[in-house]
Amino acid sequence: MFSYRHAFHAANHADVLKHTVLLAILRHLTQKDTALTVFDTHAGAGLYRLDGDFAQTSAEASEGFLRLVAPDALPQPLAPALQDYLELVASFNTPGSHKSYKIYPGSPFIIQRLLRERDKLKLFELHPTDSKSLSANIAQLEAGRQIAILREDGFEGLKKFLPPPTRRALVLCDPSYEIKTDYARVVDLVADSLQRFATGCYAIWYPIIPRPEAHDLPKRLKTLANKAHKDWLGATLSVKSSKLLHDDMGNTVRPGLPASGMFIINPPHTLKAALAQALPQILAVLKQDQHAAFALSS
Ligand code: SAM
């Protein structure tokens, strides 16, 4: 079974990028009256404690989201997409200083906040422990049949739902890439989904690490989108160099995840401009060295 547990990574810089983009997409998609179905193919546990053992052990949140809410960290005025994201996370916490942030919402709870009564959310989570936590967390919402939790393989499970009845959907695909084959499975999922439902909005998160499969993934997604004549938008955020480090004893030390990207097919037309305002502000606070950068391409 997998060892990846998102609780170690919740609220890190990759979550900041992913969730800012996710929220901006949803804000746009929920402006139209027609019902929307949102699929989260790799949902995680839904809610995370920032003061719990997992987060404390990895300390990734303190280099990610928690930096953004430190006093005077951000300039004014805030980019609207960033302000929206910060307000949404704040709404899960009791007001107070930045130290009072104890809860971080994962993608299922961010999505749920934006749903209207007519919209639906389908969450796939394969890990038995995370799937149980997800069910318990979602149960508190008493959302009834609006939210379905499927303890299934998200890559495979998505197929049976496309196209959705109202022909309006967002698919978030956010694997852990713990298994090397995840990269190829993402490409297969997008290729298959575009055949079944070419007008859906697809948002794929990926790590930017020195590994051939990771390097090729955005290129392969671009090729798929171009072949299908679909618009796409790429957004990347790098907070530090990916070079291996050496400790005092001469041992090689992995630097931790240096960068990640979101690749969106059929993005809302407002998304690029929204991110062009938000990403420089995020970068200024999260950068750890001179290799930090963001990029937007379409
Ligand atoms: N999307 C979540 C968020 O933004 O809050 C984080 C998800 S985490 C990066 C990836 C999750 O996918 C893990 O919880 C892992 O257990 C789960 N997972 C791994 N392989 C899966 C598969 N084939 N189908 C569904 N879930 C899977």
Tab-separated table of C-alpha atoms and ligand atoms in Angstrom:
chain	number	residue	atom	x	y	z
A	1	MET	CA	0.000	0.000	0.000
A	2	PHE	CA	1.112	3.589	-0.506
A	3	SER	CA	3.047	5.443	2.142
A	4	TYR	CA	2.227	8.960	0.886
A	5	ARG	CA	0.099	10.868	3.378
A	6	HIS	CA	-0.867	14.367	2.395
A	7	ALA	CA	-1.002	15.437	6.061
A	8	PHE	CA	2.811	15.759	5.994
A	9	HIS	CA	2.620	18.184	3.099
A	10	ALA	CA	-0.648	20.047	3.691
A	11	ALA	CA	-0.379	23.841	3.264
A	12	ASN	CA	3.061	23.650	1.642
A	13	HIS	CA	3.961	25.871	-1.328
A	14	ALA	CA	2.502	23.320	-3.754
A	15	ASP	CA	-0.851	23.462	-1.958
A	16	VAL	CA	-0.728	27.266	-2.068
A	17	LEU	CA	-0.339	27.203	-5.853
A	18	LYS	CA	-2.828	24.370	-6.409
A	19	HIS	CA	-5.540	25.748	-4.158
A	20	THR	CA	-5.225	29.354	-5.352
A	21	VAL	CA	-5.672	28.108	-8.921
A	22	LEU	CA	-8.492	25.734	-7.957
A	23	LEU	CA	-10.424	28.457	-6.194
A	24	ALA	CA	-10.008	30.934	-9.054
A	25	ILE	CA	-11.306	28.329	-11.524
A	26	LEU	CA	-14.304	27.519	-9.332
A	27	ARG	CA	-15.199	31.169	-8.811
A	28	HIS	CA	-15.527	31.487	-12.551
A	29	LEU	CA	-17.328	28.198	-13.200
A	30	THR	CA	-19.941	28.853	-10.525
A	31	GLN	CA	-21.007	32.114	-12.148
A	32	LYS	CA	-23.050	30.265	-14.760
A	33	ASP	CA	-26.443	28.928	-13.643
A	34	THR	CA	-26.132	25.439	-15.107
A	35	ALA	CA	-25.226	22.784	-12.546
A	36	LEU	CA	-21.576	21.849	-12.282
A	37	THR	CA	-20.016	18.505	-11.343
A	38	VAL	CA	-16.583	18.604	-9.750
A	39	PHE	CA	-14.374	15.504	-9.656
A	40	ASP	CA	-11.382	15.263	-7.342
A	41	THR	CA	-9.595	12.108	-8.523
A	42	HIS	CA	-7.121	12.104	-5.590
A	43	ALA	CA	-8.957	13.762	-2.725
A	44	GLY	CA	-6.814	13.098	0.378
A	45	ALA	CA	-8.302	13.413	3.878
A	46	GLY	CA	-10.126	16.690	3.230
A	47	LEU	CA	-9.041	18.594	6.339
A	48	TYR	CA	-5.626	18.836	7.993
A	49	ARG	CA	-4.392	20.017	11.368
A	50	LEU	CA	-1.504	22.453	11.179
A	51	ASP	CA	-0.687	21.899	14.848
A	52	GLY	CA	-0.808	18.095	14.630
A	53	ASP	CA	2.092	15.630	14.554
A	54	PHE	CA	2.213	15.245	10.771
A	55	ALA	CA	2.474	18.960	10.023
A	56	GLN	CA	4.860	19.595	12.929
A	57	THR	CA	7.156	16.805	11.765
A	58	SER	CA	7.524	18.044	8.215
A	59	ALA	CA	7.192	21.792	8.917
A	60	GLU	CA	6.209	22.269	5.259
A	61	ALA	CA	3.261	24.510	6.152
A	62	SER	CA	5.596	26.938	7.906
A	63	GLU	CA	7.481	27.410	4.621
A	64	GLY	CA	4.214	27.578	2.707
A	65	PHE	CA	0.803	28.898	3.707
A	66	LEU	CA	1.848	30.046	7.192
A	67	ARG	CA	4.426	32.416	5.702
A	68	LEU	CA	1.644	34.181	3.809
A	69	VAL	CA	-0.307	34.939	6.968
A	70	ALA	CA	2.653	36.136	9.045
A	71	PRO	CA	2.298	39.804	10.074
A	72	ASP	CA	3.064	42.249	7.241
A	73	ALA	CA	4.190	39.441	4.929
A	74	LEU	CA	2.078	40.575	2.010
A	75	PRO	CA	1.789	43.904	0.221
A	76	GLN	CA	-1.451	45.835	-0.109
A	77	PRO	CA	-3.573	45.792	-2.146
A	78	LEU	CA	-3.666	42.039	-2.367
A	79	ALA	CA	-4.310	40.349	-5.692
A	80	PRO	CA	-8.027	39.365	-5.606
A	81	ALA	CA	-7.346	35.640	-6.231
A	82	LEU	CA	-4.835	35.545	-3.376
A	83	GLN	CA	-7.123	37.473	-1.060
A	84	ASP	CA	-9.942	35.065	-1.903
A	85	TYR	CA	-7.738	32.052	-1.069
A	86	LEU	CA	-6.497	33.577	2.212
A	87	GLU	CA	-10.036	34.453	3.272
A	88	LEU	CA	-11.274	30.982	2.484
A	89	VAL	CA	-8.577	29.300	4.603
A	90	ALA	CA	-9.154	31.877	7.376
A	91	SER	CA	-12.840	30.924	7.451
A	92	PHE	CA	-11.854	27.440	8.693
A	93	ASN	CA	-10.026	28.975	11.655
A	94	THR	CA	-10.997	31.105	14.597
A	95	PRO	CA	-9.902	34.705	14.140
A	96	GLY	CA	-6.739	35.793	15.891
A	97	SER	CA	-3.071	36.059	15.057
A	98	HIS	CA	-1.366	33.997	12.340
A	99	LYS	CA	-0.497	31.546	15.106
A	100	SER	CA	-4.171	30.722	15.471
A	101	TYR	CA	-4.242	28.893	12.127
A	102	LYS	CA	-4.831	25.310	13.149
A	103	ILE	CA	-6.869	23.906	10.266
A	104	TYR	CA	-6.033	23.770	6.592
A	105	PRO	CA	-8.721	22.729	4.107
A	106	GLY	CA	-7.754	20.265	1.385
A	107	SER	CA	-9.259	20.364	-2.082
A	108	PRO	CA	-12.560	18.615	-1.111
A	109	PHE	CA	-13.410	21.318	1.430
A	110	ILE	CA	-12.278	24.162	-0.810
A	111	ILE	CA	-14.504	22.837	-3.588
A	112	GLN	CA	-17.429	22.174	-1.261
A	113	ARG	CA	-17.439	25.800	-0.104
A	114	LEU	CA	-18.152	26.952	-3.637
A	115	LEU	CA	-20.867	24.450	-4.508
A	116	ARG	CA	-24.410	25.605	-5.088
A	117	GLU	CA	-27.321	23.310	-4.197
A	118	ARG	CA	-27.555	21.997	-7.753
A	119	ASP	CA	-23.838	21.168	-8.066
A	120	LYS	CA	-22.258	17.799	-7.305
A	121	LEU	CA	-18.881	16.717	-5.948
A	122	LYS	CA	-17.321	13.292	-6.461
A	123	LEU	CA	-14.263	12.456	-4.395
A	124	PHE	CA	-11.952	9.511	-5.078
A	125	GLU	CA	-9.520	8.403	-2.376
A	126	LEU	CA	-7.847	5.010	-2.376
A	127	HIS	CA	-5.825	5.056	0.855
A	128	PRO	CA	-7.898	3.280	3.549
A	129	THR	CA	-6.907	5.653	6.373
A	130	ASP	CA	-7.311	8.854	4.379
A	131	SER	CA	-10.533	7.608	2.849
A	132	LYS	CA	-11.909	6.972	6.373
A	133	SER	CA	-10.813	10.416	7.563
A	134	LEU	CA	-12.318	11.963	4.448
A	135	SER	CA	-15.655	10.230	5.063
A	136	ALA	CA	-15.690	11.368	8.697
A	137	ASN	CA	-14.789	14.947	7.774
A	138	ILE	CA	-17.341	15.157	4.965
A	139	ALA	CA	-20.053	13.596	7.164
A	140	GLN	CA	-19.940	16.717	9.374
A	141	LEU	CA	-21.180	18.769	6.437
A	142	GLU	CA	-24.416	16.764	6.200
A	143	ALA	CA	-24.264	17.309	2.458
A	144	GLY	CA	-26.336	14.213	1.644
A	145	ARG	CA	-26.160	13.065	-1.942
A	146	GLN	CA	-24.446	16.201	-3.162
A	147	ILE	CA	-21.054	14.731	-2.227
A	148	ALA	CA	-20.053	11.163	-3.065
A	149	ILE	CA	-16.924	9.529	-1.673
A	150	LEU	CA	-15.558	6.647	-3.700
A	151	ARG	CA	-12.817	4.434	-2.276
A	152	GLU	CA	-11.659	3.662	-5.800
A	153	ASP	CA	-8.824	4.297	-8.169
A	154	GLY	CA	-9.520	7.844	-9.357
A	155	PHE	CA	-7.804	7.332	-12.715
A	156	GLU	CA	-10.157	4.501	-13.579
A	157	GLY	CA	-13.236	5.616	-11.640
A	158	LEU	CA	-13.581	8.948	-13.419
A	159	LYS	CA	-14.358	7.278	-16.747
A	160	LYS	CA	-17.864	6.138	-15.844
A	161	PHE	CA	-18.955	9.713	-15.025
A	162	LEU	CA	-17.883	11.424	-18.255
A	163	PRO	CA	-19.615	13.216	-19.808
A	164	PRO	CA	-21.668	14.456	-16.837
A	165	PRO	CA	-25.425	15.022	-17.344
A	166	THR	CA	-25.244	18.838	-17.499
A	167	ARG	CA	-22.059	18.785	-19.598
A	168	ARG	CA	-20.338	21.151	-17.189
A	169	ALA	CA	-17.507	19.774	-15.083
A	170	LEU	CA	-14.174	20.459	-13.480
A	171	VAL	CA	-11.745	17.578	-12.969
A	172	LEU	CA	-8.942	18.119	-10.461
A	173	CYS	CA	-6.257	15.462	-10.861
A	174	ASP	CA	-3.765	15.644	-8.022
A	175	PRO	CA	-1.895	12.344	-7.576
A	176	SER	CA	0.999	11.918	-5.182
A	177	TYR	CA	3.268	10.618	-8.008
A	178	GLU	CA	4.603	8.189	-5.437
A	179	ILE	CA	4.485	5.501	-8.087
A	180	LYS	CA	6.379	6.302	-11.282
A	181	THR	CA	3.471	5.063	-13.416
A	182	ASP	CA	1.295	7.929	-12.101
A	183	TYR	CA	2.856	10.223	-14.730
A	184	ALA	CA	1.738	8.014	-17.609
A	185	ARG	CA	-1.632	7.435	-15.964
A	186	VAL	CA	-2.246	11.192	-15.817
A	187	VAL	CA	-1.559	11.455	-19.548
A	188	ASP	CA	-3.884	8.496	-20.239
A	189	LEU	CA	-6.601	10.017	-18.050
A	190	VAL	CA	-6.456	13.334	-19.897
A	191	ALA	CA	-6.384	11.670	-23.329
A	192	ASP	CA	-9.339	9.454	-22.457
A	193	SER	CA	-11.299	12.268	-20.788
A	194	LEU	CA	-10.866	14.617	-23.762
A	195	GLN	CA	-12.362	11.917	-25.964
A	196	ARG	CA	-15.333	11.422	-23.680
A	197	PHE	CA	-15.871	15.054	-22.767
A	198	ALA	CA	-13.811	17.548	-24.706
A	199	THR	CA	-15.336	20.683	-23.168
A	200	GLY	CA	-14.585	19.852	-19.525
A	201	CYS	CA	-12.120	21.899	-17.525
A	202	TYR	CA	-9.148	19.760	-16.438
A	203	ALA	CA	-6.683	20.923	-13.771
A	204	ILE	CA	-3.621	18.754	-13.232
A	205	TRP	CA	-1.047	19.274	-10.509
A	206	TYR	CA	2.498	17.947	-11.006
A	207	PRO	CA	5.828	18.168	-9.177
A	208	ILE	CA	8.801	19.842	-10.856
A	209	ILE	CA	11.679	17.582	-9.898
A	210	PRO	CA	14.764	16.290	-11.682
A	211	ARG	CA	13.154	13.149	-13.049
A	212	PRO	CA	12.474	12.469	-16.749
A	213	GLU	CA	8.791	11.539	-16.283
A	214	ALA	CA	8.122	14.740	-14.340
A	215	HIS	CA	9.970	16.835	-16.887
A	216	ASP	CA	7.971	15.333	-19.767
A	217	LEU	CA	4.528	15.527	-18.188
A	218	PRO	CA	3.637	19.170	-18.971
A	219	LYS	CA	4.999	18.724	-22.507
A	220	ARG	CA	2.817	15.668	-23.043
A	221	LEU	CA	-0.231	17.488	-21.661
A	222	LYS	CA	0.424	20.415	-24.021
A	223	THR	CA	0.597	18.042	-26.970
A	224	LEU	CA	-2.721	16.453	-25.980
A	225	ALA	CA	-4.448	19.827	-25.584
A	226	ASN	CA	-3.049	21.144	-28.870
A	227	LYS	CA	-4.093	17.997	-30.754
A	228	ALA	CA	-7.613	18.378	-29.351
A	229	HIS	CA	-7.576	22.108	-30.288
A	230	LYS	CA	-8.211	23.097	-26.701
A	231	ASP	CA	-6.891	26.128	-24.861
A	232	TRP	CA	-4.497	25.464	-22.004
A	233	LEU	CA	-2.715	27.386	-19.305
A	234	GLY	CA	0.400	26.397	-17.386
A	235	ALA	CA	1.316	27.966	-14.048
A	236	THR	CA	4.472	27.046	-12.166
A	237	LEU	CA	5.904	28.139	-8.851
A	238	SER	CA	9.449	27.390	-7.800
A	239	VAL	CA	10.571	28.400	-4.315
A	240	LYS	CA	14.176	27.188	-4.376
A	241	SER	CA	16.873	25.403	-6.339
A	242	SER	CA	16.405	21.713	-7.074
A	243	LYS	CA	20.121	21.001	-6.655
A	244	LEU	CA	21.116	18.354	-4.102
A	245	LEU	CA	22.692	19.753	-0.948
A	246	HIS	CA	25.459	18.380	1.283
A	247	ASP	CA	25.443	18.425	5.066
A	248	ASP	CA	28.482	18.982	7.340
A	249	MET	CA	29.341	15.283	7.128
A	250	GLY	CA	29.391	15.386	3.323
A	251	ASN	CA	26.149	13.416	3.024
A	252	THR	CA	23.783	14.256	0.189
A	253	VAL	CA	20.597	15.899	1.399
A	254	ARG	CA	17.476	16.143	-0.736
A	255	PRO	CA	16.210	19.726	-0.742
A	256	GLY	CA	12.519	18.767	-0.493
A	257	LEU	CA	10.048	19.653	-3.225
A	258	PRO	CA	11.446	22.786	-4.916
A	259	ALA	CA	8.678	23.539	-7.403
A	260	SER	CA	5.368	22.442	-8.865
A	261	GLY	CA	2.962	23.273	-11.615
A	262	MET	CA	-0.688	23.343	-12.528
A	263	PHE	CA	-1.696	22.545	-16.091
A	264	ILE	CA	-5.232	23.549	-17.011
A	265	ILE	CA	-7.089	22.534	-20.139
A	266	ASN	CA	-10.079	24.699	-21.116
A	267	PRO	CA	-9.173	27.281	-18.446
A	268	PRO	CA	-11.587	30.103	-17.627
A	269	HIS	CA	-10.641	33.139	-19.741
A	270	THR	CA	-10.147	35.133	-16.523
A	271	LEU	CA	-7.591	32.764	-15.013
A	272	LYS	CA	-4.356	33.938	-16.595
A	273	ALA	CA	-4.866	37.565	-15.593
A	274	ALA	CA	-5.891	36.562	-12.067
A	275	LEU	CA	-2.732	34.462	-11.633
A	276	ALA	CA	-0.518	37.119	-13.209
A	277	GLN	CA	-1.488	39.333	-10.268
A	278	ALA	CA	-1.407	36.681	-7.541
A	279	LEU	CA	1.763	34.718	-8.357
A	280	PRO	CA	4.304	37.557	-7.958
A	281	GLN	CA	2.880	38.311	-4.508
A	282	ILE	CA	3.003	34.640	-3.513
A	283	LEU	CA	6.536	34.271	-4.853
A	284	ALA	CA	7.816	37.315	-2.981
A	285	VAL	CA	6.796	35.704	0.319
A	286	LEU	CA	7.600	32.045	-0.375
A	287	LYS	CA	10.929	32.397	-2.167
A	288	GLN	CA	13.825	30.674	-0.406
A	289	ASP	CA	16.705	31.509	-2.734
A	290	GLN	CA	17.567	33.272	-5.966
A	291	HIS	CA	16.320	30.331	-8.046
A	292	ALA	CA	12.723	31.010	-7.004
A	293	ALA	CA	10.451	32.033	-9.881
A	294	PHE	CA	6.972	31.731	-11.277
A	295	ALA	CA	5.880	31.292	-14.871
A	296	LEU	CA	2.638	31.449	-16.804
A	297	SER	CA	2.292	30.064	-20.299
A	298	SER	CA	-0.602	29.442	-22.652
B	1	SAM	N1	-6.110	16.750	-3.623
B	1	SAM	C1	-5.741	16.808	-2.214
B	1	SAM	C2	-5.714	18.250	-1.765
B	1	SAM	O1	-5.405	19.139	-2.570
B	1	SAM	O2	-6.046	18.509	-0.602
B	1	SAM	C3	-4.419	16.137	-1.939
B	1	SAM	C4	-4.275	14.784	-2.530
B	1	SAM	S1	-2.744	13.969	-2.253
B	1	SAM	C5	-1.596	14.881	-3.177
B	1	SAM	C6	-2.940	12.510	-3.216
B	1	SAM	C7	-3.915	11.502	-2.631
B	1	SAM	O3	-4.214	10.498	-3.612
B	1	SAM	C8	-3.390	10.735	-1.427
B	1	SAM	O4	-4.278	10.921	-0.347
B	1	SAM	C9	-3.362	9.263	-1.869
B	1	SAM	O5	-3.732	8.364	-0.830
B	1	SAM	C10	-4.391	9.241	-2.949
B	1	SAM	N2	-4.221	8.215	-4.012
B	1	SAM	C11	-3.078	7.651	-4.450
B	1	SAM	N3	-3.339	6.894	-5.537
B	1	SAM	C12	-4.662	6.989	-5.795
B	1	SAM	C13	-5.528	6.483	-6.813
B	1	SAM	N4	-5.056	5.702	-7.795
B	1	SAM	N5	-6.837	6.826	-6.780
B	1	SAM	C14	-7.324	7.635	-5.797
B	1	SAM	N6	-6.569	8.145	-4.802
B	1	SAM	C15	-5.257	7.834	-4.805
